[in-house]
Coordinates of N, CA, C and O in Angstrom, one line a residue:
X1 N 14.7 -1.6 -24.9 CA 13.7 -0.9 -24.1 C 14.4 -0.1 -23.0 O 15.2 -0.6 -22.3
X2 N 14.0 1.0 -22.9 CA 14.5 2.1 -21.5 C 13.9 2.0 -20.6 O 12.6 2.1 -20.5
X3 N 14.7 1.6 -19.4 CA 13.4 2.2 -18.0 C 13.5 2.8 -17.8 O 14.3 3.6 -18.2
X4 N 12.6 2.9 -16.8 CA 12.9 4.4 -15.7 C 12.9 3.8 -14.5 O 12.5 2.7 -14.2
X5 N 13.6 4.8 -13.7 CA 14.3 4.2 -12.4 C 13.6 5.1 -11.3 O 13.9 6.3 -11.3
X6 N 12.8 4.7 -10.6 CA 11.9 6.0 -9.1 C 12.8 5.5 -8.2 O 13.1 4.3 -8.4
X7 N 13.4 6.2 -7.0 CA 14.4 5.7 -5.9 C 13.4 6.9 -4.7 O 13.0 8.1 -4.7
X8 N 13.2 5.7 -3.8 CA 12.5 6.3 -2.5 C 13.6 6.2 -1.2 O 14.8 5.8 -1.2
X9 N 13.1 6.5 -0.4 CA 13.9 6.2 1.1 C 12.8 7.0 2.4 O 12.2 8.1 2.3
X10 N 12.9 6.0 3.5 CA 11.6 6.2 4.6 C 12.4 6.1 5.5 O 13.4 5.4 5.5
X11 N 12.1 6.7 6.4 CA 12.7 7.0 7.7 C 11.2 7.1 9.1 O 10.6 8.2 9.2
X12 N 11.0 6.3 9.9 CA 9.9 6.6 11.0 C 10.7 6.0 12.4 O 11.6 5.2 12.6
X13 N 9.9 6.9 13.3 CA 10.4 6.0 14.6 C 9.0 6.2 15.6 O 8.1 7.0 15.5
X14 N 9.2 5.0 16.4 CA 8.3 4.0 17.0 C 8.4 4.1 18.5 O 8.9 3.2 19.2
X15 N 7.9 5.6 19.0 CA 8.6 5.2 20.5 C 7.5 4.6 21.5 O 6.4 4.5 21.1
X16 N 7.9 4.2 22.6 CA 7.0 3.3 23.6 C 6.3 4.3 23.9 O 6.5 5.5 23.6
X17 N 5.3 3.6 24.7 CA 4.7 2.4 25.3 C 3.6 1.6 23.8 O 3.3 0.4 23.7
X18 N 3.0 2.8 22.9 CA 2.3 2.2 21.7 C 3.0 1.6 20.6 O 2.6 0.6 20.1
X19 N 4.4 2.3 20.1 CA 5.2 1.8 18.9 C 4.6 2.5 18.0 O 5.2 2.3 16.9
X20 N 3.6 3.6 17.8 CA 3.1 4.0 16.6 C 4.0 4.7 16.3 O 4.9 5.3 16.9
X21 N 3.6 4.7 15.0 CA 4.6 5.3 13.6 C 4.4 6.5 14.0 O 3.2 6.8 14.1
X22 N 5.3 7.3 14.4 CA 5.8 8.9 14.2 C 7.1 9.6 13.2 O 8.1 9.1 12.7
X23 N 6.9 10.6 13.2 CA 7.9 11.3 12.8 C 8.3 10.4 11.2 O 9.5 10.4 11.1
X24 N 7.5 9.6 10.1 CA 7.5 9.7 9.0 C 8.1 10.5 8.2 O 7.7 11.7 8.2
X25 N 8.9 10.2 7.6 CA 9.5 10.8 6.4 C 9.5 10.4 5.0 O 10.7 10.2 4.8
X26 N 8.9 10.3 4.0 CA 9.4 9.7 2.6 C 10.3 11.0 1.4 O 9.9 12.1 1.0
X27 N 11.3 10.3 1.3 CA 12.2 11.1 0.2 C 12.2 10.6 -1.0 O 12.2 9.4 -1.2
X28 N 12.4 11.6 -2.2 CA 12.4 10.9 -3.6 C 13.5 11.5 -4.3 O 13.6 12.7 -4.4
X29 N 14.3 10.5 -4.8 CA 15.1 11.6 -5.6 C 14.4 11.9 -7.3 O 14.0 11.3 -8.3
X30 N 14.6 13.4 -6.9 CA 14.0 14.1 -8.4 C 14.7 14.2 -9.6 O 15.8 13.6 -9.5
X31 N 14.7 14.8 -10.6 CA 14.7 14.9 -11.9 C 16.6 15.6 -11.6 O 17.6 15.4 -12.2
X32 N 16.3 16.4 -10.4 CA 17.9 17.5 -10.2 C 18.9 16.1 -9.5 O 20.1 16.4 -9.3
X33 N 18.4 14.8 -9.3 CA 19.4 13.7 -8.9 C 19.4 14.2 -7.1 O 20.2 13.6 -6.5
X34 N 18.7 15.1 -6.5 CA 18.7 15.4 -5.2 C 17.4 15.0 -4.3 O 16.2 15.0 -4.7
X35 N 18.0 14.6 -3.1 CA 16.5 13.4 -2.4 C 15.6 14.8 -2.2 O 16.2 15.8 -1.9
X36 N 14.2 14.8 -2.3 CA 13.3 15.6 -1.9 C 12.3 15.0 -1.3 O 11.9 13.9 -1.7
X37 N 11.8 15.8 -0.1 CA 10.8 15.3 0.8 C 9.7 15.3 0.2 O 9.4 16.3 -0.6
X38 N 8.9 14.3 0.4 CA 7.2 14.2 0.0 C 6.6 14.4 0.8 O 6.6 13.7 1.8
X39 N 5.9 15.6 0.4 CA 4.6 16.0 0.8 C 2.9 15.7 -0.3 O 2.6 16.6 -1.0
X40 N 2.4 14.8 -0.2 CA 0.9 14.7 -1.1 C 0.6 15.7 -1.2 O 0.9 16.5 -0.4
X41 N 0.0 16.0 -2.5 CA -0.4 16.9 -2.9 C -1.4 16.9 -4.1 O -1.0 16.2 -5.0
X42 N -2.8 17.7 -4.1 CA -3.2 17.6 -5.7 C -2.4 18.3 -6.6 O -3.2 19.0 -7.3
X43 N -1.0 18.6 -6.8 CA 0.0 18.3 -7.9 C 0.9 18.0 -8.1 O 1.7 18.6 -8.8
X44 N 1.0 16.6 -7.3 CA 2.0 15.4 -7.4 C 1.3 15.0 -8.3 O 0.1 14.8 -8.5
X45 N 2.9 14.8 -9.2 CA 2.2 13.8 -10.4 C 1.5 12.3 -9.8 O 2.0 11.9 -8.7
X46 N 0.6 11.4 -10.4 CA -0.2 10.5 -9.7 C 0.1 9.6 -9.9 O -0.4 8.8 -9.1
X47 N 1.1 8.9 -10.9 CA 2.6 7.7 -10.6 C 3.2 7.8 -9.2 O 3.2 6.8 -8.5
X48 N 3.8 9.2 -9.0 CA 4.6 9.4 -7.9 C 3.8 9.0 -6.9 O 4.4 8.1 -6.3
X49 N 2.1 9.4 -5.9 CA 1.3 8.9 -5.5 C 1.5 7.6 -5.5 O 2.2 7.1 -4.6
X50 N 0.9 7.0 -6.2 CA 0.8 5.1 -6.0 C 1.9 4.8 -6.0 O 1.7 3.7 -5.5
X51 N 3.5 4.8 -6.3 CA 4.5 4.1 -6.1 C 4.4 4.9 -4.6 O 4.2 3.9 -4.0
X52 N 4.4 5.6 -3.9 CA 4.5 6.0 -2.4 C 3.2 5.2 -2.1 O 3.7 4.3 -1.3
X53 N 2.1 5.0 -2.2 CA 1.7 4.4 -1.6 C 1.8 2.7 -1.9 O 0.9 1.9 -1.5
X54 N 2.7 2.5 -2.5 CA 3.4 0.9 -2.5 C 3.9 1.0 -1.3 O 3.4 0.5 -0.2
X55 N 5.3 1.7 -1.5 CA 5.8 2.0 -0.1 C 5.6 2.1 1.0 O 6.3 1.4 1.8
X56 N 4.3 3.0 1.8 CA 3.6 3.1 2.9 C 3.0 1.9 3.1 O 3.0 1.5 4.3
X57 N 2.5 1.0 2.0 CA 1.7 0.0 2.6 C 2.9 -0.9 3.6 O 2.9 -1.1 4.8
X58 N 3.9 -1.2 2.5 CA 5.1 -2.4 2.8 C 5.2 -1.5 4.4 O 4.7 -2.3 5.2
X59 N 5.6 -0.5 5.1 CA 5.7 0.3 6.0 C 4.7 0.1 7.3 O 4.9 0.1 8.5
X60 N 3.7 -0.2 6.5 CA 2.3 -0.6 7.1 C 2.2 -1.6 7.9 O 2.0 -1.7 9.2
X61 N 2.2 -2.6 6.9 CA 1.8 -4.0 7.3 C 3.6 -4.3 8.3 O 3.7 -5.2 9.1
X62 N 4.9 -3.4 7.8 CA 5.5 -3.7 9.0 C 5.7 -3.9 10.4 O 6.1 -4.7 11.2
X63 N 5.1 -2.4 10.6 CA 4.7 -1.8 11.7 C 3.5 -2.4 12.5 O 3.5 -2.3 13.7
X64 N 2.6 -2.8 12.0 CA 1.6 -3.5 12.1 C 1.7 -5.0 12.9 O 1.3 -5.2 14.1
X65 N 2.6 -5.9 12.0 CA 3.1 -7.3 12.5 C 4.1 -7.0 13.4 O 3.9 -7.7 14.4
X66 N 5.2 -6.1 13.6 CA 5.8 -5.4 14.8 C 4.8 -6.0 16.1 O 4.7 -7.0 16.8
X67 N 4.2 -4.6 15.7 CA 2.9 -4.4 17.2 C 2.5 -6.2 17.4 O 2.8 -6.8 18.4
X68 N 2.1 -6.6 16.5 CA 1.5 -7.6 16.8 C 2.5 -8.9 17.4 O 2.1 -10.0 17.9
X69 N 3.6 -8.5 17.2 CA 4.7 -9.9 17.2 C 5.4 -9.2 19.0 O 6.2 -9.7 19.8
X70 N 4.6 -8.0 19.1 CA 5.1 -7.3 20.6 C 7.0 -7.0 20.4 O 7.8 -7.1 21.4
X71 N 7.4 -6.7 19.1 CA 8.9 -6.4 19.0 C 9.2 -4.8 19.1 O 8.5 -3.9 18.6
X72 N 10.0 -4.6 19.7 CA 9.9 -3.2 20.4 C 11.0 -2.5 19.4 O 12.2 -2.1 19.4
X73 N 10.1 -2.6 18.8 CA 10.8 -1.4 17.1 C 10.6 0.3 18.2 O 9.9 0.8 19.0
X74 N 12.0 0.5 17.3 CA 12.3 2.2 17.9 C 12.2 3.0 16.4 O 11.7 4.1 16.1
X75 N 12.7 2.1 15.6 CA 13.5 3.1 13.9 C 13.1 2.1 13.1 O 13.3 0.9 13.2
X76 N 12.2 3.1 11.8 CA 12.2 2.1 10.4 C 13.2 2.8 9.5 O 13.3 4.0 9.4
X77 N 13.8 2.1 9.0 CA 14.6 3.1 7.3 C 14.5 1.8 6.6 O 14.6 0.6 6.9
X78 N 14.0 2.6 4.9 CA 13.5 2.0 3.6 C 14.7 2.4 2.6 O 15.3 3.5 2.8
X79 N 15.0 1.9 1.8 CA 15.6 1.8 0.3 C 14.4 0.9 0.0 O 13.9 -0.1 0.6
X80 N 14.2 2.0 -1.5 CA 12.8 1.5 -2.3 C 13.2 1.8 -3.5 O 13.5 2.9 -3.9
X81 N 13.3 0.6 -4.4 CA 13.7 1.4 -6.1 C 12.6 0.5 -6.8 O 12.6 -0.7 -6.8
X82 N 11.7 1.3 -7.5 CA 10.9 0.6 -8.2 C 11.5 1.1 -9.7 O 11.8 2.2 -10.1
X83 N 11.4 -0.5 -10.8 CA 11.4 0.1 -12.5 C 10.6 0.0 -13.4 O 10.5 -1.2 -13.6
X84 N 9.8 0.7 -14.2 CA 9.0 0.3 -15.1 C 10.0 0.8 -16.6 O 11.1 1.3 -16.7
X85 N 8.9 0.1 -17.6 CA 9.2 0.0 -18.8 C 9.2 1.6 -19.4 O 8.6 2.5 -18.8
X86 N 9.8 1.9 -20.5 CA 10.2 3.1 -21.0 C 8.3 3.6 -21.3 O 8.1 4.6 -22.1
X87 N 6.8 2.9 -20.7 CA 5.8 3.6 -21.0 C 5.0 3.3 -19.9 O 3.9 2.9 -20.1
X88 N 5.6 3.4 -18.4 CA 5.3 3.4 -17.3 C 4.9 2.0 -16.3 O 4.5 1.9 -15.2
X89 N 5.3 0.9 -17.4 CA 4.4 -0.2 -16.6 C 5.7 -1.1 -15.9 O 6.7 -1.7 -16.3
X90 N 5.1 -0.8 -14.6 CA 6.1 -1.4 -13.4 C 6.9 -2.7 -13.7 O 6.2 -3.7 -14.0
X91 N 8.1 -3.0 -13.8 CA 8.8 -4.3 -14.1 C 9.7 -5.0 -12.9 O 10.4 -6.0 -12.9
X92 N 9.6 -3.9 -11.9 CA 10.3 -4.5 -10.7 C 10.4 -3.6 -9.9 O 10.8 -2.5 -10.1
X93 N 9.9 -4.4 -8.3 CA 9.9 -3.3 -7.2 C 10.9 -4.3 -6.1 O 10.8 -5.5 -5.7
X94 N 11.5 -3.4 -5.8 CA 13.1 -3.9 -4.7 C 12.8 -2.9 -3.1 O 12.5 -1.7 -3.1
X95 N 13.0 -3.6 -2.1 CA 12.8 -2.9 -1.1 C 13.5 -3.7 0.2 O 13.6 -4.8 0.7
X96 N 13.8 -2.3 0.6 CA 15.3 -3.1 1.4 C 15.1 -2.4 3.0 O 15.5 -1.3 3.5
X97 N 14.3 -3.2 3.5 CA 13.8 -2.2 5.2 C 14.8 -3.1 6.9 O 15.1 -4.2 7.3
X98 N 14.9 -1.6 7.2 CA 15.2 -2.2 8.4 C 14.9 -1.8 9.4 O 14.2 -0.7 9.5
X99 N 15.2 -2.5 10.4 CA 14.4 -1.9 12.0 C 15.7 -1.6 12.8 O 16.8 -2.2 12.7
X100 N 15.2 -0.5 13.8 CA 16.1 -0.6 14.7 C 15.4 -0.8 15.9 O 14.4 -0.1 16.0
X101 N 15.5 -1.5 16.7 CA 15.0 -1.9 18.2 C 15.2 -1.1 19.0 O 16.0 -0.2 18.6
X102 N 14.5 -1.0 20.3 CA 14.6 0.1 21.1 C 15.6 -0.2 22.3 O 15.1 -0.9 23.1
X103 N 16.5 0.2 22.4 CA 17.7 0.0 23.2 C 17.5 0.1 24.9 O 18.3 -0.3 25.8
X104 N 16.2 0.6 25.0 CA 15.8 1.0 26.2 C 14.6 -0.6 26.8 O 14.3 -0.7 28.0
X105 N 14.2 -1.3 26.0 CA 13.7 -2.3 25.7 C 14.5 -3.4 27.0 O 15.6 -3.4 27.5
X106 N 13.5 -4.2 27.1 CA 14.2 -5.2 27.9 C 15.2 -6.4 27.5 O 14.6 -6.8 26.5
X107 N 16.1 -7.0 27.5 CA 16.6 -8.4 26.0 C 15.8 -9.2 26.0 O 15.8 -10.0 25.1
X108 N 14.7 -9.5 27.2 CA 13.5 -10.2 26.7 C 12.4 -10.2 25.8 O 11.7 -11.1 25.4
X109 N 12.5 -8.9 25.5 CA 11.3 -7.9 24.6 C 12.6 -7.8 23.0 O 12.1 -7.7 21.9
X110 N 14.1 -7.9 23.2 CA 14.3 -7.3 21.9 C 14.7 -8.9 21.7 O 15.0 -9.0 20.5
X111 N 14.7 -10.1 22.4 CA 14.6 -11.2 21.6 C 13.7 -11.7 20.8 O 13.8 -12.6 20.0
X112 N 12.5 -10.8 20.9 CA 11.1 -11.5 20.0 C 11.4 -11.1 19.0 O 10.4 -11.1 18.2
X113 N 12.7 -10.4 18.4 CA 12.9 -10.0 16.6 C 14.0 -10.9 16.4 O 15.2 -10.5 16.1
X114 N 13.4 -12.5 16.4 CA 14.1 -13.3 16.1 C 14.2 -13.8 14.8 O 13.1 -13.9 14.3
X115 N 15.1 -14.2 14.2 CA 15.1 -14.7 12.9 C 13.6 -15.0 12.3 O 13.1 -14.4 11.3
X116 N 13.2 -15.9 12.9 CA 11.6 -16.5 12.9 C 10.9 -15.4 12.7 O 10.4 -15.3 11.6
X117 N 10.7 -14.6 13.6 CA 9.7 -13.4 13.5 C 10.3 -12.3 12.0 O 9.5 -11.7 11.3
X118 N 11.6 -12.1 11.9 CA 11.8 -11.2 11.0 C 11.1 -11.8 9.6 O 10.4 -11.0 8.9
X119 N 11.2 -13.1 9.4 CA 11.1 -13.7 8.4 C 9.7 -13.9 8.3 O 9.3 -14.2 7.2
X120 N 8.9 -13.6 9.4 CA 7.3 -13.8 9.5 C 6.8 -12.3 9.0 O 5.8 -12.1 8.5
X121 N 7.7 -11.6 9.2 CA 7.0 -10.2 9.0 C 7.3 -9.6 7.5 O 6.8 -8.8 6.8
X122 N 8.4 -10.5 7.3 CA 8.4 -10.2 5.7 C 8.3 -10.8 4.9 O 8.7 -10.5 3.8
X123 N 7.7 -11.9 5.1 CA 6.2 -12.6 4.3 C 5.1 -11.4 4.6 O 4.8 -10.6 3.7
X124 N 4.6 -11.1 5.6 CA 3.5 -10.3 5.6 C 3.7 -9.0 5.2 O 2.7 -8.4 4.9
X125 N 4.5 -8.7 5.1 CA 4.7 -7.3 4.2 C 4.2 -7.7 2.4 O 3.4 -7.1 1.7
X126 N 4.8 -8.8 2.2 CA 4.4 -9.0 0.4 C 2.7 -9.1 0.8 O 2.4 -9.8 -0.2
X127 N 1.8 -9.0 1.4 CA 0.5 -9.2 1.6 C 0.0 -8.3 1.2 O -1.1 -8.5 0.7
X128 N 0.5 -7.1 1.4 CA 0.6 -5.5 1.2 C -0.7 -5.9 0.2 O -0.4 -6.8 -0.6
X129 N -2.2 -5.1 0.0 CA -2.9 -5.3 -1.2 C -2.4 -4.4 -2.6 O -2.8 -4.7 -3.7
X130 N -1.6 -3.2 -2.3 CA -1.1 -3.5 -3.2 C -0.1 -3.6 -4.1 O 0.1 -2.9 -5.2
X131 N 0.6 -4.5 -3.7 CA 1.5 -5.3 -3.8 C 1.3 -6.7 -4.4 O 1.9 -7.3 -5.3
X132 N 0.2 -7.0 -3.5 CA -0.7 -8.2 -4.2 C -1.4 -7.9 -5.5 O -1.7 -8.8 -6.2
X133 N -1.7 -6.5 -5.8 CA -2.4 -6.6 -7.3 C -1.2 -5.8 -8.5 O -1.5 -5.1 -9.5
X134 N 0.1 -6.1 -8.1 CA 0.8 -5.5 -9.1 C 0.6 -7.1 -10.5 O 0.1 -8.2 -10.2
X135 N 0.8 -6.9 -11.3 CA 0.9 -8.0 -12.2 C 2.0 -9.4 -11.6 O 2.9 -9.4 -10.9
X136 N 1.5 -10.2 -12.1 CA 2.3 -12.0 -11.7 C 4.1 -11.8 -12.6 O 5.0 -12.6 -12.4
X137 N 4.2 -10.6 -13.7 CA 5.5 -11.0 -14.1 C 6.1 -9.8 -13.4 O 7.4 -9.8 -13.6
X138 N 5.8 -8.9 -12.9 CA 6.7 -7.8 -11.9 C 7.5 -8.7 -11.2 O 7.0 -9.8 -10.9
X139 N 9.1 -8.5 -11.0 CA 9.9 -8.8 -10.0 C 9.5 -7.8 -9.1 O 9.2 -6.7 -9.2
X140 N 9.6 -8.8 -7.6 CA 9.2 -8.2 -6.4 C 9.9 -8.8 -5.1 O 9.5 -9.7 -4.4
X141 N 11.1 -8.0 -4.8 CA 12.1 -8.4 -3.8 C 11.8 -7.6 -2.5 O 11.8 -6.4 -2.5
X142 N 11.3 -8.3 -1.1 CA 11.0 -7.1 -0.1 C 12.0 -8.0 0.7 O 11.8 -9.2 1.0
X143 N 13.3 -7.0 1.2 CA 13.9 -7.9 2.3 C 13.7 -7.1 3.6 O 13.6 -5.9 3.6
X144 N 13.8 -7.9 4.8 CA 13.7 -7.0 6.3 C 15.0 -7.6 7.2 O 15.1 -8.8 7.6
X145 N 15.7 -6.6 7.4 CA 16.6 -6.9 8.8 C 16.9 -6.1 10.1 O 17.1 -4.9 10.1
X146 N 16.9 -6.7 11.1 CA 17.1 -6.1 12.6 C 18.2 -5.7 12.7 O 19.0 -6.6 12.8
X147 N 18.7 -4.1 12.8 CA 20.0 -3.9 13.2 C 20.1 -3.8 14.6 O 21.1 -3.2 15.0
X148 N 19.4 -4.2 15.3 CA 19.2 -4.8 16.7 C 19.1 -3.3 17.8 O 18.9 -3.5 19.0

């Protein structure tokens, strides 16, 4: 059986006092083997669509438990490679995210991205809904680390 291989990469940053997601970027590498920026569109193919919005979600619910865990995220970057089978049906989604903390932050504020919390937020990332309705035999690796 052949797969096929989609390779993404996300880039956002988070500046204070809210932490919200700014400056979003998602890249894909295309058909020419060169990363191209996504922009939605009604003619994006609609695969490409829902595997980005896999992505956004996992993005989502990080930024989200962030806020909520009060960790003073500055930088997201994503490596995302999802594979499906040679007739589109997903067989494994890999996703490799990291944070960068805000250096301007107090070490009281960048201690709460503690082992414990990173590991809390990436359980809540696989919560992602949809993530939760991919099929039970998809391999599904989401790792998160603080490059401090």
């Amino acid at each position: 059986m052949n797969e096929r291989t989609f390779q993404f990469r996300l880039r956002s940053s988070h500046a204070a006092p809210d932490r919200a997601t700014q400056d979003l970027v998602v890249e894909f590498v295309g058909d020419s083997g060169e990363w191209e920026t996504q922009q939605l569109s009604l003619t994006m193919p609609g695969f490409r669509i829902y595997l980005i919005s896999l992505l956004l979600c996992q993005h989502f619910y990080l930024v989200a438990n962030a806020r909520e865990k009060a960790i003073p995220l500055q930088q997201v970057e994503a490596d995302f490679l999802v594979t499906t089978s040679s007739d589109w049906i997903v067989a494994g989604v890999e996703g490799d995210f990291r944070i960068r903390l805000d250096a301007a932050a107090s070490e009281q504020e960048r201690r709460l991205a503690d082992a414990d919390a990173i590991a809390y937020m990436q359980e809540r990332m696989k919560l992602c809904p949809i993530s939760r309705n991919l099929p039970d035999g998809v391999r599904k690796r989401i790792d998160l680390t603080s490059l401090g």
